[in-house]
């Protein structure tokens, strides 16, 4: 392994070991179009330090970016996490089966998923994990962050509370902030469960994952074109508005089936 850069400090850390490993396995940390190998290595180091392990890379600027010397050097012992990381050609593949997909970006959008702060997001993550649901956290390219296309599959856009004059965090810093605070939340929940302070888990209808919602929207687009409501030559902002509407609704699987049934009927009128 290449030697650790001299400017990388070795800071001893000791945290409670009460986080259940199964909780960590339900989270996916997705880096989208990452440019610098060192950021992948630093992200791996941050995740391993906090007890997380599922690192996914979507269309990095160079193939096999996790195997580059700079990534290995900055991982500083988290080589196993780098080696187990997976590369995907699309976000939909990386977040398949996740019912909660959070896009981390401070930039506001006219359309897209509902915007929440990290405190709200952390509560949603804890709730999803408690219900054995998969969760994905998306982090965008270093220079531009997540754009509208990246956010299309997200259930929420999440921002971290920071200095409004300079709210910029580099990739590894953002991941460490999220990983550390999630570990704290899971540790606190575990302590409360042991003390019998949490209520019994309620069975709830299963949420649809964003990939299923995207497929439903494509079906609806075809149906709306078939009945003449959507002009493909001049679509305006109809589909982004519908996408934002359904993102706010947190659709269940049976509701997806219902909506696709409506789209099927629209196509039959063609």
PDB file of C-alpha atoms in Angstrom:
ATOM      1  CA  UNK A   1       0.000   0.000   0.000  1.00  0.00           C
ATOM      2  CA  UNK A   2       1.382   3.480  -0.834  1.00  0.00           C
ATOM      3  CA  UNK A   3       2.544   5.458   2.212  1.00  0.00           C
ATOM      4  CA  UNK A   4       0.043   7.767   3.870  1.00  0.00           C
ATOM      5  CA  UNK A   5       0.583  11.431   2.865  1.00  0.00           C
ATOM      6  CA  UNK A   6       2.423  13.389   5.545  1.00  0.00           C
ATOM      7  CA  UNK A   7      -0.313  15.990   5.819  1.00  0.00           C
ATOM      8  CA  UNK A   8      -2.959  13.429   6.794  1.00  0.00           C
ATOM      9  CA  UNK A   9      -3.301  13.460  10.583  1.00  0.00           C
ATOM     10  CA  UNK A  10      -3.745  10.251  12.565  1.00  0.00           C
ATOM     11  CA  UNK A  11      -6.385  11.193  15.125  1.00  0.00           C
ATOM     12  CA  UNK A  12      -7.359   8.462  17.614  1.00  0.00           C
ATOM     13  CA  UNK A  13     -11.111   7.940  17.788  1.00  0.00           C
ATOM     14  CA  UNK A  14     -13.097   5.768  20.141  1.00  0.00           C
ATOM     15  CA  UNK A  15     -16.887   5.555  19.893  1.00  0.00           C
ATOM     16  CA  UNK A  16     -19.483   3.337  21.528  1.00  0.00           C
ATOM     17  CA  UNK A  17     -19.816   0.019  19.721  1.00  0.00           C
ATOM     18  CA  UNK A  18     -23.559  -0.229  20.240  1.00  0.00           C
ATOM     19  CA  UNK A  19     -24.578   0.425  16.627  1.00  0.00           C
ATOM     20  CA  UNK A  20     -26.092  -2.740  15.219  1.00  0.00           C
ATOM     21  CA  UNK A  21     -24.152  -3.866  12.117  1.00  0.00           C
ATOM     22  CA  UNK A  22     -27.450  -4.695  10.424  1.00  0.00           C
ATOM     23  CA  UNK A  23     -28.383  -1.005  10.616  1.00  0.00           C
ATOM     24  CA  UNK A  24     -25.229  -0.020   8.753  1.00  0.00           C
ATOM     25  CA  UNK A  25     -25.907  -2.615   6.052  1.00  0.00           C
ATOM     26  CA  UNK A  26     -29.222  -0.957   5.194  1.00  0.00           C
ATOM     27  CA  UNK A  27     -27.487   2.253   4.107  1.00  0.00           C
ATOM     28  CA  UNK A  28     -25.872   2.824   0.716  1.00  0.00           C
ATOM     29  CA  UNK A  29     -23.404   5.657   0.237  1.00  0.00           C
ATOM     30  CA  UNK A  30     -23.535   6.643  -3.426  1.00  0.00           C
ATOM     31  CA  UNK A  31     -20.899   8.918  -4.994  1.00  0.00           C
ATOM     32  CA  UNK A  32     -22.036  10.286  -8.355  1.00  0.00           C
ATOM     33  CA  UNK A  33     -19.508  11.102 -11.094  1.00  0.00           C
ATOM     34  CA  UNK A  34     -16.609  11.551  -8.677  1.00  0.00           C
ATOM     35  CA  UNK A  35     -13.538  13.117 -10.292  1.00  0.00           C
ATOM     36  CA  UNK A  36     -10.709  12.672  -7.805  1.00  0.00           C
ATOM     37  CA  UNK A  37      -9.495   9.255  -6.596  1.00  0.00           C
ATOM     38  CA  UNK A  38      -8.397  10.801  -3.311  1.00  0.00           C
ATOM     39  CA  UNK A  39     -11.984  11.744  -2.512  1.00  0.00           C
ATOM     40  CA  UNK A  40     -13.068   8.140  -2.974  1.00  0.00           C
ATOM     41  CA  UNK A  41     -10.316   6.993  -0.615  1.00  0.00           C
ATOM     42  CA  UNK A  42     -11.172   9.665   1.966  1.00  0.00           C
ATOM     43  CA  UNK A  43     -14.838   8.721   1.758  1.00  0.00           C
ATOM     44  CA  UNK A  44     -13.977   5.066   2.361  1.00  0.00           C
ATOM     45  CA  UNK A  45     -11.900   6.019   5.388  1.00  0.00           C
ATOM     46  CA  UNK A  46     -14.731   8.134   6.844  1.00  0.00           C
ATOM     47  CA  UNK A  47     -17.292   5.371   6.346  1.00  0.00           C
ATOM     48  CA  UNK A  48     -15.171   2.607   7.826  1.00  0.00           C
ATOM     49  CA  UNK A  49     -14.325   4.763  10.847  1.00  0.00           C
ATOM     50  CA  UNK A  50     -18.033   5.214  11.541  1.00  0.00           C
ATOM     51  CA  UNK A  51     -18.931   1.567  10.922  1.00  0.00           C
ATOM     52  CA  UNK A  52     -20.522   1.790   7.452  1.00  0.00           C
ATOM     53  CA  UNK A  53     -19.448  -0.228   4.443  1.00  0.00           C
ATOM     54  CA  UNK A  54     -21.699  -0.081   1.357  1.00  0.00           C
ATOM     55  CA  UNK A  55     -19.871   2.356  -0.942  1.00  0.00           C
ATOM     56  CA  UNK A  56     -21.234   2.711  -4.485  1.00  0.00           C
ATOM     57  CA  UNK A  57     -19.747   4.718  -7.332  1.00  0.00           C
ATOM     58  CA  UNK A  58     -21.882   5.927 -10.229  1.00  0.00           C
ATOM     59  CA  UNK A  59     -20.053   6.816 -13.439  1.00  0.00           C
ATOM     60  CA  UNK A  60     -16.776   7.970 -11.849  1.00  0.00           C
ATOM     61  CA  UNK A  61     -14.595  10.039 -14.154  1.00  0.00           C
ATOM     62  CA  UNK A  62     -12.168   7.151 -14.485  1.00  0.00           C
ATOM     63  CA  UNK A  63     -13.058   3.462 -14.432  1.00  0.00           C
ATOM     64  CA  UNK A  64     -11.808   1.471 -11.420  1.00  0.00           C
ATOM     65  CA  UNK A  65     -11.176   4.737  -9.601  1.00  0.00           C
ATOM     66  CA  UNK A  66     -11.096   2.944  -6.227  1.00  0.00           C
ATOM     67  CA  UNK A  67      -7.983   1.035  -7.281  1.00  0.00           C
ATOM     68  CA  UNK A  68      -5.911   4.123  -8.099  1.00  0.00           C
ATOM     69  CA  UNK A  69      -2.885   4.778  -5.829  1.00  0.00           C
ATOM     70  CA  UNK A  70      -4.241   8.089  -4.526  1.00  0.00           C
ATOM     71  CA  UNK A  71      -7.513   6.458  -3.474  1.00  0.00           C
ATOM     72  CA  UNK A  72      -5.655   3.670  -1.660  1.00  0.00           C
ATOM     73  CA  UNK A  73      -3.318   6.145   0.070  1.00  0.00           C
ATOM     74  CA  UNK A  74      -6.127   8.387   1.341  1.00  0.00           C
ATOM     75  CA  UNK A  75      -8.193   5.393   2.472  1.00  0.00           C
ATOM     76  CA  UNK A  76      -5.523   4.872   5.131  1.00  0.00           C
ATOM     77  CA  UNK A  77      -6.333   1.276   6.008  1.00  0.00           C
ATOM     78  CA  UNK A  78      -9.888   1.153   4.654  1.00  0.00           C
ATOM     79  CA  UNK A  79      -8.669  -0.820   1.630  1.00  0.00           C
ATOM     80  CA  UNK A  80     -11.223  -3.558   2.217  1.00  0.00           C
ATOM     81  CA  UNK A  81     -14.029  -1.035   1.808  1.00  0.00           C
ATOM     82  CA  UNK A  82     -12.469   0.260  -1.402  1.00  0.00           C
ATOM     83  CA  UNK A  83     -12.141  -3.265  -2.759  1.00  0.00           C
ATOM     84  CA  UNK A  84     -15.770  -4.067  -1.958  1.00  0.00           C
ATOM     85  CA  UNK A  85     -17.083  -0.835  -3.527  1.00  0.00           C
ATOM     86  CA  UNK A  86     -19.195  -1.250  -6.651  1.00  0.00           C
ATOM     87  CA  UNK A  87     -19.321   0.804  -9.842  1.00  0.00           C
ATOM     88  CA  UNK A  88     -22.602   1.439 -11.653  1.00  0.00           C
ATOM     89  CA  UNK A  89     -23.476   3.078 -14.946  1.00  0.00           C
ATOM     90  CA  UNK A  90     -26.643   4.726 -13.603  1.00  0.00           C
ATOM     91  CA  UNK A  91     -28.140   6.014 -10.379  1.00  0.00           C
ATOM     92  CA  UNK A  92     -31.196   3.793 -10.855  1.00  0.00           C
ATOM     93  CA  UNK A  93     -28.984   0.694 -10.660  1.00  0.00           C
ATOM     94  CA  UNK A  94     -27.215   1.953  -7.529  1.00  0.00           C
ATOM     95  CA  UNK A  95     -30.427   2.746  -5.631  1.00  0.00           C
ATOM     96  CA  UNK A  96     -32.477  -0.231  -6.791  1.00  0.00           C
ATOM     97  CA  UNK A  97     -34.830  -1.441  -3.981  1.00  0.00           C
ATOM     98  CA  UNK A  98     -34.211   1.654  -1.803  1.00  0.00           C
ATOM     99  CA  UNK A  99     -37.429   3.271  -0.570  1.00  0.00           C
ATOM    100  CA  UNK A 100     -35.656   6.364   0.767  1.00  0.00           C
ATOM    101  CA  UNK A 101     -33.156   8.136  -1.511  1.00  0.00           C
ATOM    102  CA  UNK A 102     -31.632  11.353  -0.200  1.00  0.00           C
ATOM    103  CA  UNK A 103     -29.731  13.747  -2.455  1.00  0.00           C
ATOM    104  CA  UNK A 104     -27.257  15.853  -0.472  1.00  0.00           C
ATOM    105  CA  UNK A 105     -27.038  19.341  -2.009  1.00  0.00           C
ATOM    106  CA  UNK A 106     -27.359  22.902  -0.751  1.00  0.00           C
ATOM    107  CA  UNK A 107     -28.651  24.240  -4.075  1.00  0.00           C
ATOM    108  CA  UNK A 108     -32.366  24.982  -4.240  1.00  0.00           C
ATOM    109  CA  UNK A 109     -34.421  23.775  -7.214  1.00  0.00           C
ATOM    110  CA  UNK A 110     -37.650  24.983  -8.823  1.00  0.00           C
ATOM    111  CA  UNK A 111     -38.740  21.379  -9.282  1.00  0.00           C
ATOM    112  CA  UNK A 112     -37.646  18.131  -7.797  1.00  0.00           C
ATOM    113  CA  UNK A 113     -38.117  16.287  -4.529  1.00  0.00           C
ATOM    114  CA  UNK A 114     -39.135  18.032  -1.301  1.00  0.00           C
ATOM    115  CA  UNK A 115     -36.338  19.799   0.538  1.00  0.00           C
ATOM    116  CA  UNK A 116     -35.531  18.967   4.171  1.00  0.00           C
ATOM    117  CA  UNK A 117     -32.637  19.670   6.513  1.00  0.00           C
ATOM    118  CA  UNK A 118     -30.316  16.996   7.868  1.00  0.00           C
ATOM    119  CA  UNK A 119     -32.112  16.768  11.226  1.00  0.00           C
ATOM    120  CA  UNK A 120     -35.339  15.799   9.451  1.00  0.00           C
ATOM    121  CA  UNK A 121     -33.458  13.506   7.100  1.00  0.00           C
ATOM    122  CA  UNK A 122     -31.770  11.702   9.959  1.00  0.00           C
ATOM    123  CA  UNK A 123     -35.152  11.009  11.562  1.00  0.00           C
ATOM    124  CA  UNK A 124     -36.482   9.624   8.268  1.00  0.00           C
ATOM    125  CA  UNK A 125     -33.419   7.400   7.908  1.00  0.00           C
ATOM    126  CA  UNK A 126     -33.800   6.043  11.433  1.00  0.00           C
ATOM    127  CA  UNK A 127     -37.480   5.329  10.789  1.00  0.00           C
ATOM    128  CA  UNK A 128     -36.756   3.581   7.484  1.00  0.00           C
ATOM    129  CA  UNK A 129     -33.983   1.468   8.986  1.00  0.00           C
ATOM    130  CA  UNK A 130     -36.254   0.516  11.893  1.00  0.00           C
ATOM    131  CA  UNK A 131     -38.759  -0.748   9.300  1.00  0.00           C
ATOM    132  CA  UNK A 132     -36.030  -2.756   7.507  1.00  0.00           C
ATOM    133  CA  UNK A 133     -36.072  -0.502   4.453  1.00  0.00           C
ATOM    134  CA  UNK A 134     -33.035   0.259   2.322  1.00  0.00           C
ATOM    135  CA  UNK A 135     -31.738   3.842   2.262  1.00  0.00           C
ATOM    136  CA  UNK A 136     -29.400   5.542  -0.223  1.00  0.00           C
ATOM    137  CA  UNK A 137     -27.500   8.795   0.309  1.00  0.00           C
ATOM    138  CA  UNK A 138     -26.322  10.491  -2.893  1.00  0.00           C
ATOM    139  CA  UNK A 139     -23.351  12.855  -3.098  1.00  0.00           C
ATOM    140  CA  UNK A 140     -22.691  14.675  -6.355  1.00  0.00           C
ATOM    141  CA  UNK A 141     -19.651  15.640  -8.428  1.00  0.00           C
ATOM    142  CA  UNK A 142     -17.094  17.724  -6.577  1.00  0.00           C
ATOM    143  CA  UNK A 143     -17.316  20.783  -8.810  1.00  0.00           C
ATOM    144  CA  UNK A 144     -21.049  21.037  -9.500  1.00  0.00           C
ATOM    145  CA  UNK A 145     -22.860  18.884  -6.951  1.00  0.00           C
ATOM    146  CA  UNK A 146     -26.050  17.026  -7.819  1.00  0.00           C
ATOM    147  CA  UNK A 147     -28.010  18.431 -10.753  1.00  0.00           C
ATOM    148  CA  UNK A 148     -31.711  18.060 -11.610  1.00  0.00           C
ATOM    149  CA  UNK A 149     -31.143  14.831 -13.502  1.00  0.00           C
ATOM    150  CA  UNK A 150     -29.285  13.316 -10.534  1.00  0.00           C
ATOM    151  CA  UNK A 151     -32.124  14.333  -8.206  1.00  0.00           C
ATOM    152  CA  UNK A 152     -34.803  12.776 -10.415  1.00  0.00           C
ATOM    153  CA  UNK A 153     -34.728   9.507  -8.467  1.00  0.00           C
ATOM    154  CA  UNK A 154     -34.411  11.119  -5.029  1.00  0.00           C
ATOM    155  CA  UNK A 155     -37.290  11.121  -2.575  1.00  0.00           C
ATOM    156  CA  UNK A 156     -35.828  14.184  -0.822  1.00  0.00           C
ATOM    157  CA  UNK A 157     -33.246  16.896  -1.354  1.00  0.00           C
ATOM    158  CA  UNK A 158     -31.224  17.343   1.843  1.00  0.00           C
ATOM    159  CA  UNK A 159     -29.088  20.247   2.971  1.00  0.00           C
ATOM    160  CA  UNK A 160     -26.650  20.428   5.857  1.00  0.00           C
ATOM    161  CA  UNK A 161     -26.883  23.422   8.167  1.00  0.00           C
ATOM    162  CA  UNK A 162     -23.742  25.493   7.547  1.00  0.00           C
ATOM    163  CA  UNK A 163     -22.479  29.048   7.358  1.00  0.00           C
ATOM    164  CA  UNK A 164     -24.820  30.675   4.789  1.00  0.00           C
ATOM    165  CA  UNK A 165     -21.965  32.876   3.574  1.00  0.00           C
ATOM    166  CA  UNK A 166     -19.808  29.837   2.826  1.00  0.00           C
ATOM    167  CA  UNK A 167     -21.809  26.574   2.971  1.00  0.00           C
ATOM    168  CA  UNK A 168     -19.237  24.542   1.057  1.00  0.00           C
ATOM    169  CA  UNK A 169     -18.054  21.149   2.310  1.00  0.00           C
ATOM    170  CA  UNK A 170     -15.773  18.870   0.367  1.00  0.00           C
ATOM    171  CA  UNK A 171     -17.018  15.388  -0.409  1.00  0.00           C
ATOM    172  CA  UNK A 172     -15.290  13.486   2.395  1.00  0.00           C
ATOM    173  CA  UNK A 173     -16.254  16.138   4.965  1.00  0.00           C
ATOM    174  CA  UNK A 174     -19.931  15.890   4.029  1.00  0.00           C
ATOM    175  CA  UNK A 175     -19.821  12.097   4.238  1.00  0.00           C
ATOM    176  CA  UNK A 176     -18.112  12.191   7.634  1.00  0.00           C
ATOM    177  CA  UNK A 177     -20.669  14.651   9.044  1.00  0.00           C
ATOM    178  CA  UNK A 178     -23.531  12.420   7.895  1.00  0.00           C
ATOM    179  CA  UNK A 179     -21.904   9.144   8.962  1.00  0.00           C
ATOM    180  CA  UNK A 180     -20.949  10.419  12.417  1.00  0.00           C
ATOM    181  CA  UNK A 181     -24.383  11.866  13.187  1.00  0.00           C
ATOM    182  CA  UNK A 182     -26.129   8.732  11.907  1.00  0.00           C
ATOM    183  CA  UNK A 183     -23.961   6.579  14.136  1.00  0.00           C
ATOM    184  CA  UNK A 184     -24.955   8.787  17.070  1.00  0.00           C
ATOM    185  CA  UNK A 185     -28.637   8.443  16.150  1.00  0.00           C
ATOM    186  CA  UNK A 186     -28.429   4.660  15.842  1.00  0.00           C
ATOM    187  CA  UNK A 187     -26.548   4.393  19.135  1.00  0.00           C
ATOM    188  CA  UNK A 188     -29.177   6.526  20.879  1.00  0.00           C
ATOM    189  CA  UNK A 189     -32.008   4.455  19.403  1.00  0.00           C
ATOM    190  CA  UNK A 190     -30.288   1.236  20.463  1.00  0.00           C
ATOM    191  CA  UNK A 191     -29.924   2.517  24.031  1.00  0.00           C
ATOM    192  CA  UNK A 192     -33.598   3.535  24.129  1.00  0.00           C
ATOM    193  CA  UNK A 193     -34.708   0.126  22.859  1.00  0.00           C
ATOM    194  CA  UNK A 194     -32.681  -1.617  25.530  1.00  0.00           C
ATOM    195  CA  UNK A 195     -34.277   0.617  28.155  1.00  0.00           C
ATOM    196  CA  UNK A 196     -37.754  -0.095  26.775  1.00  0.00           C
ATOM    197  CA  UNK A 197     -38.382   3.571  25.982  1.00  0.00           C
ATOM    198  CA  UNK A 198     -39.412   3.163  22.335  1.00  0.00           C
ATOM    199  CA  UNK A 199     -42.947   2.191  21.245  1.00  0.00           C
ATOM    200  CA  UNK A 200     -43.680  -1.048  19.432  1.00  0.00           C
ATOM    201  CA  UNK A 201     -42.971  -0.911  15.710  1.00  0.00           C
ATOM    202  CA  UNK A 202     -46.124  -0.470  13.636  1.00  0.00           C
ATOM    203  CA  UNK A 203     -46.653  -2.369  10.403  1.00  0.00           C
ATOM    204  CA  UNK A 204     -46.978   0.078   7.536  1.00  0.00           C
ATOM    205  CA  UNK A 205     -47.703  -0.252   3.840  1.00  0.00           C
ATOM    206  CA  UNK A 206     -44.558  -0.834   1.815  1.00  0.00           C
ATOM    207  CA  UNK A 207     -43.235   2.259   0.066  1.00  0.00           C
ATOM    208  CA  UNK A 208     -42.395   2.141  -3.618  1.00  0.00           C
ATOM    209  CA  UNK A 209     -38.758   2.584  -4.560  1.00  0.00           C
ATOM    210  CA  UNK A 210     -37.817   5.520  -6.845  1.00  0.00           C
ATOM    211  CA  UNK A 211     -36.980   3.210  -9.748  1.00  0.00           C
ATOM    212  CA  UNK A 212     -40.569   1.910  -9.756  1.00  0.00           C
ATOM    213  CA  UNK A 213     -41.833   5.495  -9.573  1.00  0.00           C
ATOM    214  CA  UNK A 214     -39.648   6.475 -12.538  1.00  0.00           C
ATOM    215  CA  UNK A 215     -41.055   3.580 -14.565  1.00  0.00           C
ATOM    216  CA  UNK A 216     -44.592   4.632 -13.622  1.00  0.00           C
ATOM    217  CA  UNK A 217     -43.884   8.211 -14.734  1.00  0.00           C
ATOM    218  CA  UNK A 218     -42.601   6.971 -18.084  1.00  0.00           C
ATOM    219  CA  UNK A 219     -45.809   4.968 -18.418  1.00  0.00           C
ATOM    220  CA  UNK A 220     -47.872   8.063 -17.578  1.00  0.00           C
ATOM    221  CA  UNK A 221     -45.954  10.152 -20.095  1.00  0.00           C
ATOM    222  CA  UNK A 222     -46.865   7.660 -22.819  1.00  0.00           C
ATOM    223  CA  UNK A 223     -50.488   7.677 -21.668  1.00  0.00           C
ATOM    224  CA  UNK A 224     -50.742  11.463 -21.536  1.00  0.00           C
ATOM    225  CA  UNK A 225     -49.322  11.677 -25.049  1.00  0.00           C
ATOM    226  CA  UNK A 226     -51.813   9.042 -26.207  1.00  0.00           C
ATOM    227  CA  UNK A 227     -54.843  11.075 -25.036  1.00  0.00           C
ATOM    228  CA  UNK A 228     -53.397  14.348 -26.340  1.00  0.00           C
ATOM    229  CA  UNK A 229     -52.864  15.963 -22.956  1.00  0.00           C
ATOM    230  CA  UNK A 230     -49.077  16.097 -23.362  1.00  0.00           C
ATOM    231  CA  UNK A 231     -47.553  17.438 -26.571  1.00  0.00           C
ATOM    232  CA  UNK A 232     -44.165  15.690 -26.996  1.00  0.00           C
ATOM    233  CA  UNK A 233     -43.012  18.551 -29.229  1.00  0.00           C
ATOM    234  CA  UNK A 234     -43.818  21.099 -26.513  1.00  0.00           C
ATOM    235  CA  UNK A 235     -43.956  19.270 -23.160  1.00  0.00           C
ATOM    236  CA  UNK A 236     -43.279  22.412 -21.116  1.00  0.00           C
ATOM    237  CA  UNK A 237     -42.882  21.475 -17.434  1.00  0.00           C
ATOM    238  CA  UNK A 238     -45.668  18.943 -17.063  1.00  0.00           C
ATOM    239  CA  UNK A 239     -43.547  15.880 -16.330  1.00  0.00           C
ATOM    240  CA  UNK A 240     -41.178  17.645 -13.862  1.00  0.00           C
ATOM    241  CA  UNK A 241     -44.259  18.921 -12.014  1.00  0.00           C
ATOM    242  CA  UNK A 242     -45.765  15.443 -11.866  1.00  0.00           C
ATOM    243  CA  UNK A 243     -42.425  14.048 -10.727  1.00  0.00           C
ATOM    244  CA  UNK A 244     -42.270  16.599  -7.899  1.00  0.00           C
ATOM    245  CA  UNK A 245     -45.893  15.835  -6.964  1.00  0.00           C
ATOM    246  CA  UNK A 246     -45.294  12.089  -6.689  1.00  0.00           C
ATOM    247  CA  UNK A 247     -42.015  12.641  -4.806  1.00  0.00           C
ATOM    248  CA  UNK A 248     -43.904  14.578  -2.133  1.00  0.00           C
ATOM    249  CA  UNK A 249     -46.561  11.860  -1.939  1.00  0.00           C
ATOM    250  CA  UNK A 250     -44.237   8.982  -0.888  1.00  0.00           C
ATOM    251  CA  UNK A 251     -46.212   6.460  -2.947  1.00  0.00           C
ATOM    252  CA  UNK A 252     -46.821   2.891  -1.805  1.00  0.00           C
ATOM    253  CA  UNK A 253     -46.369  -0.130  -4.037  1.00  0.00           C
ATOM    254  CA  UNK A 254     -50.106  -0.703  -4.453  1.00  0.00           C
ATOM    255  CA  UNK A 255     -50.529   2.947  -5.456  1.00  0.00           C
ATOM    256  CA  UNK A 256     -47.942   2.474  -8.195  1.00  0.00           C
ATOM    257  CA  UNK A 257     -50.011  -0.427  -9.514  1.00  0.00           C
ATOM    258  CA  UNK A 258     -53.128   1.768  -9.444  1.00  0.00           C
ATOM    259  CA  UNK A 259     -51.436   4.613 -11.324  1.00  0.00           C
ATOM    260  CA  UNK A 260     -49.994   2.262 -13.920  1.00  0.00           C
ATOM    261  CA  UNK A 261     -53.482   0.852 -14.413  1.00  0.00           C
ATOM    262  CA  UNK A 262     -54.696   4.379 -15.228  1.00  0.00           C
ATOM    263  CA  UNK A 263     -51.812   4.850 -17.681  1.00  0.00           C
ATOM    264  CA  UNK A 264     -52.692   1.536 -19.337  1.00  0.00           C
ATOM    265  CA  UNK A 265     -56.255   2.737 -19.867  1.00  0.00           C
ATOM    266  CA  UNK A 266     -55.006   5.998 -21.377  1.00  0.00           C
ATOM    267  CA  UNK A 267     -52.911   4.028 -23.862  1.00  0.00           C
ATOM    268  CA  UNK A 268     -55.882   1.879 -24.816  1.00  0.00           C
ATOM    269  CA  UNK A 269     -57.657   5.053 -25.995  1.00  0.00           C
ATOM    270  CA  UNK A 270     -54.882   5.752 -28.502  1.00  0.00           C
TER     271      UNK A 270
END
